[in-house]
């Protein structure tokens, strides 16, 4: 395994894999390295992937963002990543989730044209100064002679490339095995693409602990064979928000695509009966797969077995793109045989004559428990080797991209002899994700939720740039044009703050506004900054009533308004987080009735009941038990003692 033969080329950092983690890692590493080198000097980073055509491929559903995940996309963008920029170029439907809960917890989500997204990612990677893309399947790592330090990679084609750091982002490809029913099993990392076996065997041989997880995908159908009059239509909200994911590109140059609807239907009694009758033919329930799958993206078999009393299960028909009629049947993930999948589809209202273009399948793959990593995502026992994405036991494009940024930044920082970057839980959801992985580990595919963070009001999708731009500046991540955009955004926010503090609202100007909001009238002028703290009174409406700030962007006004409204809650969040740390030794009864603690999530109730932790610290170490659950757990215990 030593690096004895001559290398074809030498790089500072090599990234293995061109998915969401790999593309972010390559760009992040190149930005760090380019910051300290003369303009025009390239070739510092190599992205090595089995197929250049699948760089940025959306292997599962064609969507980016959602609850917590939308915030992660904005954070990736704030650190110079590509996911937000690619999404802006490929969005065919936009929705702002959680609108009924107030803007502090709003969650942006975009349906993307799958082909346009992939091409946008590849273009952004290839345009990044200092990145070279190489097609090849990595067979093994190279190591420095007599040293537990990575020294490069060798491909199946016999090509050797030297490197001072390597980031592995192989997704589901390490010993991946595809299952369609109990009889059809194919080695593969994705439908139609070969698995990586040699590299997986080498990683096991060097002493790393390896486990298996599974994930799945639903069938896809020809939209022309769907009876849409029987479905519920869901249209885009882009016209309401004019939303842009990236803060590092000029909005004036952003061209929004034609917007497409999604469609909603339900798998009811007929579908349940078909699944129940064929459950033994499912790869998961027929014994072909033994690995655990994602709790929060269960197969239709899981739903029917785990929730037998549910009358129906919601399905979303999501467009694959502008140049295809194909629809992705979100919510119908399955490993049943193809013939059963067709029968199951045609039991769904509106899909009685649907034609299946691709069957769904389950895939089993290797992952490496992430407690084997430093917070930098460097492997503890192999210097210069970093892991990011599903190889660490996570699920989701956004979670993968976030790890790619962290691993890429730290690989480059290590090469440059600089200190590693650790994002705290209070700075970002990326910080929460990495801390959860390396300290708690995973016992099922990890997915981010707002409940996993102690700082949900502080860490929002609207203020990602403000939170992370100082870190990006310190690392030298931005181009001159990006620096100007960040400066303009900062200046605009400062102007909005200044107007809110300096503008007084006369009673007559805001009487109608306050009355409509059901809040008390004024008897004397009051600063706009004070009035904006009232419930249902927006900063935008106050500026309009007082005749100022009509040129300020809505997203800037949203950020300033939330900072005004929730100023008191921010300190409470920190106090609650500090209180949890101080209460680490808080004892938990052996017979605590976790099953009856309805203020805890279902996942936490199940895991606490199974583990029976003796203290709050032990409960905190259980994967899936969130800070919010820990706070509620203390209240539940105290209530039961009373």
Tab-separated table of C-alpha atoms in Angstrom, residues 333-509:
chain	number	residue	atom	x	y	z
A	333	UNK	CA	-40.311	3.913	-1.534
A	334	UNK	CA	-40.276	0.124	-1.828
A	335	UNK	CA	-38.251	-3.043	-2.358
A	336	UNK	CA	-41.175	-5.147	-3.601
A	337	UNK	CA	-40.908	-6.963	-6.960
A	338	UNK	CA	-41.528	-4.830	-10.042
A	339	UNK	CA	-44.807	-6.580	-10.902
A	340	UNK	CA	-46.154	-5.856	-7.417
A	341	UNK	CA	-45.043	-2.234	-7.722
A	342	UNK	CA	-47.172	-1.811	-10.855
A	343	UNK	CA	-50.171	-3.347	-9.084
A	344	UNK	CA	-49.569	-1.123	-6.082
A	345	UNK	CA	-49.320	2.034	-8.212
A	346	UNK	CA	-52.586	1.286	-9.989
A	347	UNK	CA	-54.401	0.983	-6.661
A	348	UNK	CA	-53.738	4.679	-5.983
A	349	UNK	CA	-56.447	7.236	-6.945
A	350	UNK	CA	-55.454	8.969	-10.175
A	351	UNK	CA	-52.843	6.325	-11.037
A	352	UNK	CA	-55.198	3.552	-12.166
A	353	UNK	CA	-53.653	3.567	-15.662
A	354	UNK	CA	-50.166	4.723	-14.676
A	355	UNK	CA	-47.210	3.313	-16.557
A	356	UNK	CA	-44.072	2.706	-14.484
A	357	UNK	CA	-40.931	4.060	-16.150
A	358	UNK	CA	-38.508	2.817	-13.477
A	359	UNK	CA	-39.093	0.495	-10.524
A	360	UNK	CA	-38.226	1.446	-6.988
A	361	UNK	CA	-35.513	-0.429	-5.143
A	362	UNK	CA	-33.690	-0.703	-1.842
A	363	UNK	CA	-29.923	-0.438	-1.564
A	364	UNK	CA	-27.663	-1.769	1.176
A	365	UNK	CA	-24.223	-0.210	1.639
A	366	UNK	CA	-21.242	0.176	3.983
A	367	UNK	CA	-20.835	3.119	6.333
A	368	UNK	CA	-18.214	3.835	8.980
A	369	UNK	CA	-19.541	4.884	12.415
A	370	UNK	CA	-18.561	8.569	12.607
A	371	UNK	CA	-17.285	8.395	16.189
A	372	UNK	CA	-14.072	7.259	14.439
A	373	UNK	CA	-13.632	10.853	13.208
A	374	UNK	CA	-12.291	14.076	14.677
A	375	UNK	CA	-14.663	17.083	14.566
A	376	UNK	CA	-12.744	18.105	11.422
A	377	UNK	CA	-14.098	14.850	9.857
A	378	UNK	CA	-10.542	13.502	9.620
A	379	UNK	CA	-10.230	9.798	10.394
A	380	UNK	CA	-8.614	9.456	13.825
A	381	UNK	CA	-6.251	6.630	12.934
A	382	UNK	CA	-5.223	7.758	9.420
A	383	UNK	CA	-3.724	11.229	9.062
A	384	UNK	CA	-4.890	13.196	6.048
A	385	UNK	CA	-7.936	10.990	5.357
A	386	UNK	CA	-11.399	12.562	5.643
A	387	UNK	CA	-14.910	11.101	5.300
A	388	UNK	CA	-18.042	13.017	4.268
A	389	UNK	CA	-21.622	12.117	3.373
A	390	UNK	CA	-23.429	8.794	3.575
A	391	UNK	CA	-20.154	7.030	4.375
A	392	UNK	CA	-20.659	8.624	7.827
A	393	UNK	CA	-24.147	7.184	8.267
A	394	UNK	CA	-26.232	10.169	7.212
A	395	UNK	CA	-29.050	10.508	4.703
A	396	UNK	CA	-29.998	13.471	2.535
A	397	UNK	CA	-28.367	15.707	-0.062
A	398	UNK	CA	-28.088	18.641	2.335
A	399	UNK	CA	-26.475	16.637	5.136
A	400	UNK	CA	-23.964	15.263	2.616
A	401	UNK	CA	-23.177	18.699	1.191
A	402	UNK	CA	-22.664	20.144	4.673
A	403	UNK	CA	-20.136	17.439	5.564
A	404	UNK	CA	-18.419	17.940	2.228
A	405	UNK	CA	-17.843	21.606	3.042
A	406	UNK	CA	-16.413	20.788	6.479
A	407	UNK	CA	-14.174	17.974	5.208
A	408	UNK	CA	-12.977	19.963	2.193
A	409	UNK	CA	-12.180	23.062	4.219
A	410	UNK	CA	-10.306	21.066	6.835
A	411	UNK	CA	-8.396	18.934	4.333
A	412	UNK	CA	-7.109	22.123	2.700
A	413	UNK	CA	-6.422	23.821	6.029
A	414	UNK	CA	-4.385	20.814	7.116
A	415	UNK	CA	-2.372	20.871	3.889
A	416	UNK	CA	-1.744	24.595	4.396
A	417	UNK	CA	-0.565	24.015	7.972
A	418	UNK	CA	-3.496	25.951	9.441
A	419	UNK	CA	-5.723	25.079	12.389
A	420	UNK	CA	-8.793	22.944	11.722
A	421	UNK	CA	-12.205	24.606	11.563
A	422	UNK	CA	-14.834	23.487	14.069
A	423	UNK	CA	-18.283	25.030	13.767
A	424	UNK	CA	-20.048	25.228	17.133
A	425	UNK	CA	-23.639	24.156	17.641
A	426	UNK	CA	-24.540	27.798	18.274
A	427	UNK	CA	-23.195	28.901	14.875
A	428	UNK	CA	-25.062	26.651	12.450
A	429	UNK	CA	-26.997	23.496	11.724
A	430	UNK	CA	-23.790	22.270	10.092
A	431	UNK	CA	-22.176	22.542	13.542
A	432	UNK	CA	-25.053	20.560	15.081
A	433	UNK	CA	-24.770	17.873	12.405
A	434	UNK	CA	-21.029	17.333	12.773
A	435	UNK	CA	-21.114	17.437	16.574
A	436	UNK	CA	-23.946	14.892	16.687
A	437	UNK	CA	-22.079	12.557	14.347
A	438	UNK	CA	-18.658	12.554	16.000
A	439	UNK	CA	-19.842	12.614	19.626
A	440	UNK	CA	-23.070	10.582	19.595
A	441	UNK	CA	-22.650	8.472	16.504
A	442	UNK	CA	-25.598	6.962	14.648
A	443	UNK	CA	-27.740	3.863	15.031
A	444	UNK	CA	-29.881	4.623	11.973
A	445	UNK	CA	-29.371	6.931	8.967
A	446	UNK	CA	-29.046	10.440	10.417
A	447	UNK	CA	-31.292	13.257	9.241
A	448	UNK	CA	-31.301	16.858	10.430
A	449	UNK	CA	-34.345	18.373	12.164
A	450	UNK	CA	-34.823	21.713	13.871
A	451	UNK	CA	-35.382	19.820	17.137
A	452	UNK	CA	-31.750	18.659	17.084
A	453	UNK	CA	-30.571	22.234	17.698
A	454	UNK	CA	-30.620	24.181	20.958
A	455	UNK	CA	-30.584	27.443	18.997
A	456	UNK	CA	-33.505	27.193	16.580
A	457	UNK	CA	-34.412	30.892	16.764
A	458	UNK	CA	-30.819	32.080	16.510
A	459	UNK	CA	-29.848	29.753	13.661
A	460	UNK	CA	-32.314	30.530	10.860
A	461	UNK	CA	-32.392	30.309	7.083
A	462	UNK	CA	-32.586	34.089	6.673
A	463	UNK	CA	-29.436	34.951	8.665
A	464	UNK	CA	-26.996	32.252	7.443
A	465	UNK	CA	-24.789	34.780	5.654
A	466	UNK	CA	-24.550	37.030	8.696
A	467	UNK	CA	-23.603	34.089	10.891
A	468	UNK	CA	-21.002	32.497	8.645
A	469	UNK	CA	-19.563	35.257	6.431
A	470	UNK	CA	-17.062	36.299	9.151
A	471	UNK	CA	-15.737	32.720	9.140
A	472	UNK	CA	-15.626	32.680	5.338
A	473	UNK	CA	-13.721	35.965	5.281
A	474	UNK	CA	-11.219	34.653	7.798
A	475	UNK	CA	-10.565	31.632	5.583
A	476	UNK	CA	-10.327	33.734	2.417
A	477	UNK	CA	-13.167	31.857	0.709
A	478	UNK	CA	-14.697	34.677	-1.338
A	479	UNK	CA	-13.950	36.269	-4.687
A	480	UNK	CA	-13.874	40.055	-4.986
A	481	UNK	CA	-17.375	40.041	-6.515
A	482	UNK	CA	-18.695	37.914	-3.660
A	483	UNK	CA	-17.082	40.228	-1.115
A	484	UNK	CA	-18.927	43.151	-2.696
A	485	UNK	CA	-22.272	41.329	-2.515
A	486	UNK	CA	-21.699	40.431	1.124
A	487	UNK	CA	-20.762	44.030	1.874
A	488	UNK	CA	-23.887	45.300	0.128
A	489	UNK	CA	-26.100	42.907	2.094
A	490	UNK	CA	-24.471	43.962	5.371
A	491	UNK	CA	-24.854	47.643	4.539
A	492	UNK	CA	-28.521	47.164	3.607
A	493	UNK	CA	-29.247	45.391	6.889
A	494	UNK	CA	-27.477	48.156	8.814
A	495	UNK	CA	-29.600	50.740	7.012
A	496	UNK	CA	-32.794	48.859	7.921
A	497	UNK	CA	-31.664	48.698	11.557
A	498	UNK	CA	-30.913	52.406	11.542
A	499	UNK	CA	-34.293	53.300	10.070
A	500	UNK	CA	-36.094	51.100	12.605
A	501	UNK	CA	-34.257	52.728	15.510
A	502	UNK	CA	-34.458	56.311	14.253
A	503	UNK	CA	-37.978	56.456	12.785
A	504	UNK	CA	-40.860	57.404	15.079
A	505	UNK	CA	-44.375	56.271	14.209
A	506	UNK	CA	-47.084	58.838	14.943
A	507	UNK	CA	-50.368	57.401	16.309
A	508	UNK	CA	-52.397	58.508	13.294
A	509	UNK	CA	-50.000	56.861	10.819
